[in-house]
CSV table of N, CA and C in Angstrom, one decimal:
chain,number,residue,atom,x,y,z
A,926,ARG,N,4.6,-19.4,40.2
A,926,ARG,CA,6.0,-18.9,40.1
A,926,ARG,C,6.3,-18.3,38.7
A,927,SER,N,6.8,-16.8,38.6
A,927,SER,CA,7.1,-16.4,37.5
A,927,SER,C,8.5,-15.8,37.6
A,928,PRO,N,9.3,-15.7,36.6
A,928,PRO,CA,10.8,-15.2,36.9
A,928,PRO,C,10.6,-13.6,37.0
A,929,LEU,N,11.4,-13.0,37.3
A,929,LEU,CA,11.8,-11.8,37.1
A,929,LEU,C,12.1,-11.2,35.5
A,930,ILE,N,11.3,-10.3,35.0
A,930,ILE,CA,11.7,-9.8,33.9
A,930,ILE,C,13.2,-9.4,33.6
A,931,ALA,N,13.9,-10.0,32.3
A,931,ALA,CA,15.0,-9.3,32.3
A,931,ALA,C,15.8,-9.9,33.1
A,932,HIS,N,15.9,-11.1,33.8
A,932,HIS,CA,16.7,-11.8,34.5
A,932,HIS,C,17.8,-12.6,34.2
A,933,HIS,N,18.6,-11.7,34.0
A,933,HIS,CA,19.7,-12.6,33.1
A,933,HIS,C,21.0,-13.2,33.6
A,934,VAL,N,22.0,-13.9,33.0
A,934,VAL,CA,23.1,-14.5,33.9
A,934,VAL,C,24.2,-13.4,33.2
A,935,PRO,N,25.0,-12.6,34.1
A,935,PRO,CA,25.2,-13.3,35.4
A,935,PRO,C,24.2,-12.5,36.4
A,936,PRO,N,23.5,-13.0,37.1
A,936,PRO,CA,22.6,-12.6,38.0
A,936,PRO,C,22.5,-11.1,38.5
A,937,HIS,N,21.3,-10.5,37.8
A,937,HIS,CA,21.1,-8.8,38.2
A,937,HIS,C,20.7,-8.8,40.1
A,938,VAL,N,21.5,-8.1,40.3
A,938,VAL,CA,21.7,-7.4,41.8
A,938,VAL,C,20.6,-6.9,42.3
A,939,ILE,N,19.4,-6.9,42.8
A,939,ILE,CA,18.4,-6.3,43.3
A,939,ILE,C,18.7,-5.3,43.9
A,940,GLN,N,18.6,-3.8,43.6
A,940,GLN,CA,18.8,-2.7,44.6
A,940,GLN,C,17.4,-2.4,45.5
A,941,LEU,N,17.9,-1.9,46.7
A,941,LEU,CA,16.5,-1.9,47.4
A,941,LEU,C,15.5,-0.7,46.8
A,942,THR,N,16.0,0.2,46.0
A,942,THR,CA,14.9,1.2,45.6
A,942,THR,C,14.2,0.7,44.2
A,943,GLN,N,14.5,-0.5,43.7
A,943,GLN,CA,13.9,-1.2,42.4
A,943,GLN,C,12.7,-1.9,42.7
A,944,THR,N,11.8,-1.6,41.9
A,944,THR,CA,10.6,-2.2,41.8
A,944,THR,C,10.6,-3.4,41.0
A,945,LEU,N,10.1,-4.8,41.7
A,945,LEU,CA,10.5,-6.2,40.9
A,945,LEU,C,9.3,-6.1,40.4
A,946,ARG,N,9.6,-6.6,39.2
A,946,ARG,CA,8.2,-7.1,38.0
A,946,ARG,C,8.6,-8.7,37.4
A,947,TYR,N,7.5,-8.9,37.3
A,947,TYR,CA,7.5,-10.6,37.0
A,947,TYR,C,6.7,-10.6,36.0
A,948,GLN,N,7.2,-11.5,35.2
A,948,GLN,CA,6.3,-11.9,33.7
A,948,GLN,C,4.9,-12.5,34.2
A,949,ASP,N,4.4,-12.4,33.1
A,949,ASP,CA,3.1,-13.1,33.0
A,949,ASP,C,2.1,-13.2,34.4
A,950,GLN,N,2.3,-11.7,35.1
A,950,GLN,CA,1.6,-11.5,36.6
A,950,GLN,C,0.7,-10.3,36.2
A,951,GLY,N,-0.4,-10.1,36.6
A,951,GLY,CA,-1.3,-8.9,36.5
A,951,GLY,C,-2.4,-8.9,35.5
A,952,GLU,N,-3.0,-8.3,35.3
A,952,GLU,CA,-4.0,-8.2,34.1
A,952,GLU,C,-3.7,-8.1,32.8
A,953,GLN,N,-3.9,-8.9,31.8
A,953,GLN,CA,-3.5,-8.7,30.8
A,953,GLN,C,-4.9,-8.7,29.9
A,954,GLU,N,-4.8,-8.1,28.4
A,954,GLU,CA,-6.0,-8.0,27.6
A,954,GLU,C,-5.3,-8.4,26.2
A,955,PHE,N,-6.4,-9.0,25.7
A,955,PHE,CA,-6.0,-9.4,24.0
A,955,PHE,C,-7.4,-9.6,23.7
A,956,VAL,N,-7.4,-9.1,22.1
A,956,VAL,CA,-8.7,-9.5,21.4
A,956,VAL,C,-8.1,-10.7,20.3
A,957,PHE,N,-9.2,-10.9,19.7
A,957,PHE,CA,-9.1,-12.4,18.7
A,957,PHE,C,-10.5,-12.3,17.8
A,958,ARG,N,-10.6,-12.5,16.7
A,958,ARG,CA,-11.5,-12.6,15.5
A,958,ARG,C,-11.4,-13.8,15.2
A,959,ILE,N,-12.7,-14.5,15.3
A,959,ILE,CA,-13.2,-15.9,14.5
A,959,ILE,C,-13.6,-15.5,13.5
A,960,ILE,N,-13.2,-16.2,12.2
A,960,ILE,CA,-13.9,-15.9,10.8
A,960,ILE,C,-14.5,-17.2,10.4
A,961,LEU,N,-16.2,-17.3,10.3
A,961,LEU,CA,-16.7,-18.5,10.0
A,961,LEU,C,-16.8,-18.5,8.6
A,962,GLY,N,-17.2,-19.7,8.2
A,962,GLY,CA,-17.1,-20.4,7.2
A,962,GLY,C,-16.5,-21.5,6.7
A,963,LYS,N,-16.7,-22.0,5.3
A,963,LYS,CA,-16.2,-23.4,5.1
A,963,LYS,C,-14.6,-22.9,4.1
A,964,LYS,N,-14.5,-21.9,3.7
A,964,LYS,CA,-13.5,-21.5,2.7
A,964,LYS,C,-11.9,-21.5,3.7
A,965,ASN,N,-11.0,-21.7,2.7
A,965,ASN,CA,-9.6,-21.9,3.2
A,965,ASN,C,-8.9,-20.6,3.3
A,966,TRP,N,-8.0,-20.6,4.0
A,966,TRP,CA,-7.3,-19.2,4.2
A,966,TRP,C,-7.1,-18.3,3.2
A,967,GLN,N,-6.9,-19.0,1.8
A,967,GLN,CA,-6.5,-17.9,0.8
A,967,GLN,C,-7.8,-17.5,0.5
A,968,GLU,N,-9.0,-18.2,-0.1
A,968,GLU,CA,-10.0,-17.8,-0.5
A,968,GLU,C,-10.8,-16.9,0.8
A,969,SER,N,-10.3,-16.6,2.1
A,969,SER,CA,-11.0,-15.7,2.9
A,969,SER,C,-10.0,-14.7,3.2
A,970,GLU,N,-9.0,-14.7,2.2
A,970,GLU,CA,-8.1,-13.2,2.2
A,970,GLU,C,-7.6,-13.2,3.7
A,971,MET,N,-7.2,-13.9,4.3
A,971,MET,CA,-6.7,-13.7,5.8
A,971,MET,C,-5.3,-12.9,5.8
A,972,PRO,N,-4.6,-13.0,4.8
A,972,PRO,CA,-3.8,-11.8,4.9
A,972,PRO,C,-4.2,-10.4,5.6
A,973,LYS,N,-4.9,-10.1,4.3
A,973,LYS,CA,-5.8,-8.8,4.1
A,973,LYS,C,-6.4,-8.5,5.6
A,974,ARG,N,-7.2,-9.6,6.3
A,974,ARG,CA,-8.0,-9.5,7.1
A,974,ARG,C,-7.1,-9.4,8.3
A,975,SER,N,-5.7,-10.1,8.7
A,975,SER,CA,-5.0,-9.8,9.6
A,975,SER,C,-4.3,-8.4,9.7
A,976,LEU,N,-4.1,-8.0,8.3
A,976,LEU,CA,-3.3,-6.9,8.5
A,976,LEU,C,-4.3,-5.8,9.0
A,977,GLY,N,-5.4,-5.8,8.5
A,977,GLY,CA,-6.5,-5.0,9.0
A,977,GLY,C,-6.8,-4.7,10.3
A,978,PHE,N,-6.7,-6.0,11.1
A,978,PHE,CA,-7.3,-6.2,12.2
A,978,PHE,C,-5.8,-6.1,13.5
A,979,LEU,N,-4.8,-6.2,12.9
A,979,LEU,CA,-3.6,-6.0,13.6
A,979,LEU,C,-3.0,-4.7,13.6
A,980,GLN,N,-3.2,-3.9,12.4
A,980,GLN,CA,-2.8,-2.6,12.4
A,980,GLN,C,-4.1,-1.9,11.9
A,981,PRO,N,-5.0,-1.4,12.5
A,981,PRO,CA,-6.1,-0.8,12.1
A,981,PRO,C,-5.8,0.9,11.5
A,982,ALA,N,-6.7,1.3,10.9
A,982,ALA,CA,-6.3,2.7,10.3
A,982,ALA,C,-6.6,3.4,11.6
A,983,LEU,N,-5.6,4.6,12.0
A,983,LEU,CA,-6.0,5.5,12.7
A,983,LEU,C,-6.5,6.9,12.3
A,984,ALA,N,-7.3,7.2,13.0
A,984,ALA,CA,-8.2,8.4,12.5
A,984,ALA,C,-7.4,9.6,13.5
A,985,HIS,N,-7.1,10.4,12.7
A,985,HIS,CA,-6.1,11.8,13.2
A,985,HIS,C,-7.0,13.2,13.1
A,986,ILE,N,-7.8,14.0,13.8
A,986,ILE,CA,-8.7,15.2,13.7
A,986,ILE,C,-7.4,16.0,13.6
A,987,GLU,N,-7.5,16.9,12.6
A,987,GLU,CA,-6.7,18.0,12.5
A,987,GLU,C,-7.5,19.4,12.5
A,988,SER,N,-7.0,20.4,13.0
A,988,SER,CA,-7.3,21.8,13.3
A,988,SER,C,-7.4,22.2,11.9
A,989,GLY,N,-8.3,23.0,11.7
A,989,GLY,CA,-8.3,23.9,10.3
A,989,GLY,C,-6.7,24.7,10.1
A,990,HIS,N,-6.3,24.6,8.9
A,990,HIS,CA,-5.1,25.6,8.6
A,990,HIS,C,-4.9,25.9,7.2
A,991,LYS,N,-4.2,26.7,6.9
A,991,LYS,CA,-3.9,26.9,5.6
A,991,LYS,C,-2.8,25.8,4.9
A,992,GLY,N,-2.8,25.4,4.0
A,992,GLY,CA,-1.8,24.5,3.5
A,992,GLY,C,-2.5,23.4,2.2
A,993,LYS,N,-1.8,22.9,1.5
A,993,LYS,CA,-2.4,21.7,0.5
A,993,LYS,C,-2.0,20.5,0.7
A,994,LEU,N,-2.8,19.8,0.4
A,994,LEU,CA,-3.0,18.5,0.6
A,994,LEU,C,-1.3,17.9,-0.6
A,995,PRO,N,-0.9,16.6,0.0
A,995,PRO,CA,0.7,16.5,-0.7
A,995,PRO,C,0.0,15.8,-1.9
A,996,LEU,N,1.0,15.9,-2.7
A,996,LEU,CA,0.7,15.6,-4.5
A,996,LEU,C,0.7,13.9,-4.4
A,997,PHE,N,1.3,13.5,-3.4
A,997,PHE,CA,1.7,11.8,-3.3
A,997,PHE,C,0.3,11.4,-2.5
A,998,SER,N,-0.4,10.6,-2.6
A,998,SER,CA,-1.5,10.2,-1.8
A,998,SER,C,-1.5,8.7,-1.9
A,999,ALA,N,-1.6,8.0,-0.6
A,999,ALA,CA,-2.2,6.8,-0.8
A,999,ALA,C,-3.4,6.2,-1.5
A,1000,ALA,N,-4.6,7.0,-1.1
A,1000,ALA,CA,-5.7,6.9,-1.4
A,1000,ALA,C,-5.9,6.9,-3.3
A,1001,GLN,N,-5.2,6.9,-4.0
A,1001,GLN,CA,-4.6,7.3,-5.3
A,1001,GLN,C,-4.0,6.5,-5.9
A,1002,LEU,N,-3.6,5.4,-5.2
A,1002,LEU,CA,-2.8,4.2,-5.6
A,1002,LEU,C,-3.7,3.0,-5.9
A,1003,ILE,N,-3.8,2.5,-7.3
A,1003,ILE,CA,-4.6,1.4,-7.6
A,1003,ILE,C,-3.6,0.0,-8.0
A,1004,CYS,N,-4.1,-0.9,-7.3
A,1004,CYS,CA,-3.6,-2.1,-7.4
A,1004,CYS,C,-4.4,-3.2,-7.9
A,1005,SER,N,-4.0,-3.8,-9.2
A,1005,SER,CA,-5.1,-4.6,-9.7
A,1005,SER,C,-5.3,-5.8,-9.3
A,1006,ALA,N,-4.4,-6.4,-8.4
A,1006,ALA,CA,-4.6,-7.8,-8.0
A,1006,ALA,C,-5.1,-7.9,-6.3
A,1007,PRO,N,-6.0,-8.7,-6.2
A,1007,PRO,CA,-6.3,-8.7,-4.5
A,1007,PRO,C,-5.4,-9.2,-3.9
A,1008,ASN,N,-4.5,-10.4,-4.3
A,1008,ASN,CA,-3.7,-10.8,-3.7
A,1008,ASN,C,-2.1,-10.1,-3.4
A,1009,ILE,N,-2.2,-9.0,-4.2
A,1009,ILE,CA,-1.0,-8.5,-3.7
A,1009,ILE,C,-1.5,-7.0,-2.4
A,1010,LEU,N,-0.8,-7.1,-1.3
A,1010,LEU,CA,-0.8,-6.3,-0.5
A,1010,LEU,C,0.4,-5.3,-0.3
A,1011,VAL,N,-0.1,-3.9,-0.6
A,1011,VAL,CA,0.7,-2.6,-0.5
A,1011,VAL,C,0.8,-2.3,1.0
A,1012,THR,N,2.0,-2.4,1.7
A,1012,THR,CA,2.3,-2.5,3.0
A,1012,THR,C,3.0,-1.3,3.1
A,1013,THR,N,3.6,-0.4,2.6
A,1013,THR,CA,4.4,0.6,2.9
A,1013,THR,C,4.1,1.9,1.7
A,1014,ILE,N,3.8,2.9,1.9
A,1014,ILE,CA,3.8,4.1,1.2
A,1014,ILE,C,4.6,5.2,2.2
A,1015,LYS,N,5.6,5.8,1.5
A,1015,LYS,CA,6.1,6.5,2.4
A,1015,LYS,C,7.4,7.7,1.5
A,1016,GLN,N,7.6,8.7,2.3
A,1016,GLN,CA,8.9,9.5,1.9
A,1016,GLN,C,10.0,8.4,1.8
A,1017,ALA,N,10.8,8.5,0.9
A,1017,ALA,CA,12.1,7.9,0.9
A,1017,ALA,C,12.9,8.6,2.1
A,1018,GLU,N,13.8,7.5,2.3
A,1018,GLU,CA,14.7,8.1,3.3
A,1018,GLU,C,15.4,9.3,3.0
A,1019,ASP,N,16.1,9.4,1.9
A,1019,ASP,CA,17.0,10.5,1.4
A,1019,ASP,C,16.1,11.8,1.1
A,1020,GLY,N,14.5,11.5,1.3
A,1020,GLY,CA,13.7,12.8,0.8
A,1020,GLY,C,13.8,13.0,-0.9
A,1021,SER,N,14.2,12.3,-1.8
A,1021,SER,CA,14.3,12.8,-3.1
A,1021,SER,C,12.9,11.9,-4.1
A,1022,GLY,N,12.0,11.2,-3.4
A,1022,GLY,CA,11.0,10.5,-3.8
A,1022,GLY,C,10.1,9.8,-2.7
A,1023,TYR,N,9.6,8.7,-3.6
A,1023,TYR,CA,8.6,7.9,-2.6
A,1023,TYR,C,9.2,6.4,-2.7
A,1024,ILE,N,8.8,5.8,-1.6
A,1024,ILE,CA,8.7,4.2,-1.8
A,1024,ILE,C,7.3,3.7,-1.7
A,1025,ILE,N,7.3,2.5,-2.5
A,1025,ILE,CA,5.8,2.0,-2.3
A,1025,ILE,C,6.5,0.4,-2.2
A,1026,ARG,N,6.1,-0.2,-1.2
A,1026,ARG,CA,6.4,-1.9,-1.0
A,1026,ARG,C,5.2,-2.6,-1.0
A,1027,ALA,N,5.4,-3.6,-1.7
A,1027,ALA,CA,4.3,-4.9,-1.9
A,1027,ALA,C,4.4,-6.3,-1.6
A,1028,ILE,N,3.6,-6.9,-1.3
A,1028,ILE,CA,4.0,-8.6,-1.2
A,1028,ILE,C,2.7,-9.1,-1.6
A,1029,GLU,N,3.3,-10.6,-2.4
A,1029,GLU,CA,2.2,-11.4,-2.8
A,1029,GLU,C,2.0,-12.2,-1.7
A,1030,CYS,N,0.5,-12.2,-1.4
A,1030,CYS,CA,0.3,-12.7,0.2
A,1030,CYS,C,-0.4,-14.1,-0.2
A,1031,LEU,N,-0.7,-14.9,-1.0
A,1031,LEU,CA,-1.4,-16.2,-1.2
A,1031,LEU,C,-0.6,-17.3,-1.9
A,1032,GLY,N,0.6,-17.1,-2.2
A,1032,GLY,CA,1.2,-18.0,-2.9
A,1032,GLY,C,1.1,-18.3,-4.5
A,1033,LYS,N,0.8,-17.1,-5.1
A,1033,LYS,CA,0.3,-17.4,-6.5
A,1033,LYS,C,1.3,-16.5,-7.1
A,1034,ALA,N,1.9,-17.0,-8.2
A,1034,ALA,CA,2.4,-15.6,-9.1
A,1034,ALA,C,1.5,-15.0,-10.0
A,1035,THR,N,1.7,-13.6,-9.6
A,1035,THR,CA,1.0,-12.7,-10.5
A,1035,THR,C,1.5,-11.5,-10.9
A,1036,ASP,N,0.9,-11.3,-12.1
A,1036,ASP,CA,1.3,-10.1,-12.7
A,1036,ASP,C,0.2,-8.8,-12.4
A,1037,VAL,N,0.7,-7.9,-11.9
A,1037,VAL,CA,-0.1,-7.0,-11.4
A,1037,VAL,C,0.2,-5.6,-12.2
A,1038,PHE,N,-0.9,-4.6,-12.1
A,1038,PHE,CA,-1.0,-3.3,-12.7
A,1038,PHE,C,-1.1,-2.1,-11.7
A,1039,PHE,N,0.1,-1.3,-11.5
A,1039,PHE,CA,-0.1,-0.2,-10.5
A,1039,PHE,C,-0.2,0.9,-11.3
A,1040,GLU,N,-1.2,2.0,-10.7
A,1040,GLU,CA,-1.7,3.0,-11.2
A,1040,GLU,C,-1.7,4.3,-10.2
A,1041,LEU,N,-0.8,5.2,-10.1
A,1041,LEU,CA,-0.6,6.2,-9.3
A,1041,LEU,C,-1.1,7.3,-9.9
A,1042,LYS,N,-2.7,7.6,-9.5
A,1042,LYS,CA,-3.2,8.5,-10.5
A,1042,LYS,C,-2.9,10.5,-10.4
A,1043,SER,N,-2.2,10.8,-9.0
A,1043,SER,CA,-2.1,11.9,-8.4
A,1043,SER,C,-0.6,12.3,-9.8
A,1044,GLN,N,0.0,11.3,-10.1
A,1044,GLN,CA,1.4,11.4,-10.5
A,1044,GLN,C,1.4,10.9,-11.8
A,1045,ASN,N,0.3,10.6,-12.4
A,1045,ASN,CA,0.0,10.5,-14.0
A,1045,ASN,C,0.9,9.0,-14.3
A,1046,LEU,N,1.3,8.1,-13.4
A,1046,LEU,CA,2.1,7.1,-13.4
A,1046,LEU,C,1.4,5.6,-13.5
A,1047,SER,N,1.7,4.6,-14.1
A,1047,SER,CA,1.5,3.3,-14.0
A,1047,SER,C,2.7,2.6,-14.4
A,1048,TRP,N,2.4,1.2,-13.8
A,1048,TRP,CA,3.7,0.7,-14.3
A,1048,TRP,C,2.9,-0.9,-13.8
A,1049,LYS,N,3.7,-2.2,-14.5
A,1049,LYS,CA,3.6,-3.4,-14.1
A,1049,LYS,C,4.6,-4.6,-13.5
A,1050,ALA,N,4.2,-5.3,-13.0
A,1050,ALA,CA,5.4,-5.8,-12.0
A,1050,ALA,C,5.0,-7.3,-11.7
A,1051,ALA,N,5.8,-8.3,-12.2
A,1051,ALA,CA,5.1,-9.8,-11.8
A,1051,ALA,C,5.8,-10.2,-10.4
A,1052,PHE,N,4.9,-11.0,-9.5
A,1052,PHE,CA,5.5,-11.3,-8.5
A,1052,PHE,C,5.3,-12.7,-8.3
A,1053,SER,N,6.3,-13.3,-7.7
A,1053,SER,CA,6.6,-14.7,-7.8
A,1053,SER,C,5.8,-15.0,-6.3
A,1054,PRO,N,5.5,-16.4,-6.0
A,1054,PRO,CA,4.8,-16.6,-4.9
A,1054,PRO,C,5.5,-16.0,-3.7
A,1055,TYR,N,4.7,-15.5,-2.7
A,1055,TYR,CA,5.1,-14.4,-1.7
A,1055,TYR,C,6.4,-13.7,-1.5
A,1056,GLN,N,6.8,-13.1,-2.6
A,1056,GLN,CA,7.6,-12.2,-3.0
A,1056,GLN,C,7.3,-10.9,-2.6
A,1057,ILE,N,8.2,-10.1,-2.0
A,1057,ILE,CA,8.1,-8.7,-1.5
A,1057,ILE,C,9.3,-7.9,-2.7
A,1058,LYS,N,8.3,-6.6,-3.0
A,1058,LYS,CA,8.9,-5.8,-4.1
A,1058,LYS,C,8.8,-4.2,-3.5
A,1059,THR,N,9.9,-3.5,-3.7
A,1059,THR,CA,10.1,-2.3,-3.6
A,1059,THR,C,10.2,-1.5,-4.7
A,1060,PHE,N,9.3,-0.5,-5.0
A,1060,PHE,CA,9.4,0.4,-5.9
A,1060,PHE,C,9.8,1.7,-5.5
A,1061,CYS,N,10.8,2.3,-6.2
A,1061,CYS,CA,11.2,4.0,-5.8
A,1061,CYS,C,10.2,4.8,-7.2
A,1062,ILE,N,9.6,5.9,-6.7
A,1062,ILE,CA,9.1,6.5,-7.4
A,1062,ILE,C,9.9,7.9,-7.5
A,1063,GLY,N,10.6,8.8,-8.3
A,1063,GLY,CA,11.7,9.6,-8.4
A,1063,GLY,C,11.1,10.3,-9.9
A,1064,ASN,N,11.9,11.4,-9.7
A,1064,ASN,CA,11.8,12.2,-11.2
A,1064,ASN,C,11.6,11.9,-12.4
A,1065,LYS,N,12.5,10.7,-12.5
A,1065,LYS,CA,12.4,9.8,-13.9
A,1065,LYS,C,11.5,8.7,-13.9
A,1066,GLY,N,10.7,8.7,-12.8
A,1066,GLY,CA,9.6,7.3,-13.0
A,1066,GLY,C,9.7,6.3,-12.0
A,1067,VAL,N,9.4,5.4,-12.4
A,1067,VAL,CA,9.4,4.4,-11.2
A,1067,VAL,C,10.1,3.0,-11.5
A,1068,ARG,N,11.0,2.8,-10.9
A,1068,ARG,CA,12.1,1.6,-10.9
A,1068,ARG,C,12.0,0.6,-9.6
A,1069,GLU,N,12.0,-0.5,-10.1
A,1069,GLU,CA,12.4,-1.6,-8.6
A,1069,GLU,C,13.4,-1.4,-8.0
A,1070,THR,N,13.6,-1.7,-7.0
A,1070,THR,CA,14.7,-1.3,-6.0
A,1070,THR,C,14.8,-2.7,-4.8
A,1071,ASN,N,15.6,-2.5,-4.1
A,1071,ASN,CA,15.6,-3.5,-3.1
A,1071,ASN,C,15.2,-2.8,-1.8
A,1072,ALA,N,15.1,-3.1,-0.6
A,1072,ALA,CA,14.6,-2.3,0.8
A,1072,ALA,C,15.8,-1.3,1.0
A,1073,ILE,N,16.7,-1.2,0.3
A,1073,ILE,CA,17.7,-0.1,0.8
A,1073,ILE,C,17.1,1.4,0.5
A,1074,GLU,N,16.2,1.2,-0.6
A,1074,GLU,CA,15.6,2.6,-1.3
A,1074,GLU,C,16.3,3.4,-1.8
A,1075,GLY,N,17.5,3.1,-2.3
A,1075,GLY,CA,18.0,4.1,-3.0
A,1075,GLY,C,17.7,4.8,-4.2
A,1076,LEU,N,17.6,6.2,-4.2
A,1076,LEU,CA,16.8,6.9,-5.4
A,1076,LEU,C,17.6,7.6,-6.1
A,1077,SER,N,18.9,7.7,-6.3
A,1077,SER,CA,19.9,8.4,-6.9
A,1077,SER,C,19.8,8.6,-8.3
A,1078,GLN,N,19.4,7.1,-8.7
A,1078,GLN,CA,19.2,6.8,-10.2
A,1078,GLN,C,17.7,6.7,-10.6
A,1079,ALA,N,16.7,7.1,-9.8
A,1079,ALA,CA,15.5,6.9,-10.1
A,1079,ALA,C,15.2,8.4,-10.9
């Protein structure tokens, strides 16, 4: 026996034309990965492995066309610490620059060096254990900000 999906209080009145859908019935698919070895989760780099497993890179085949590659490219970002995961590289919401977001994933205070070759920029940052940092890259260089992404002063 499984309840109806989204059957809330007050009770939903079932219409004659409505298809009934029940939770946890029917075919379900899942995948998992087993990592063998005697290392702990930190030495096995489980946050990086998990991110790569749960969010695999997507290949998009593009037809030939005129144009230039953007000056800002993730392939040109270098991060010196293996325990820092760069999770976001995107254009700022207001379109005035770029956002880079990174997290320390192994619970270690870390000093890290970032280099963005395409923009001839480099900067240092100190991360506390499990800290998330957001960097704004604008016309005046790099500055650390919060998740709101305001670039008006960058």
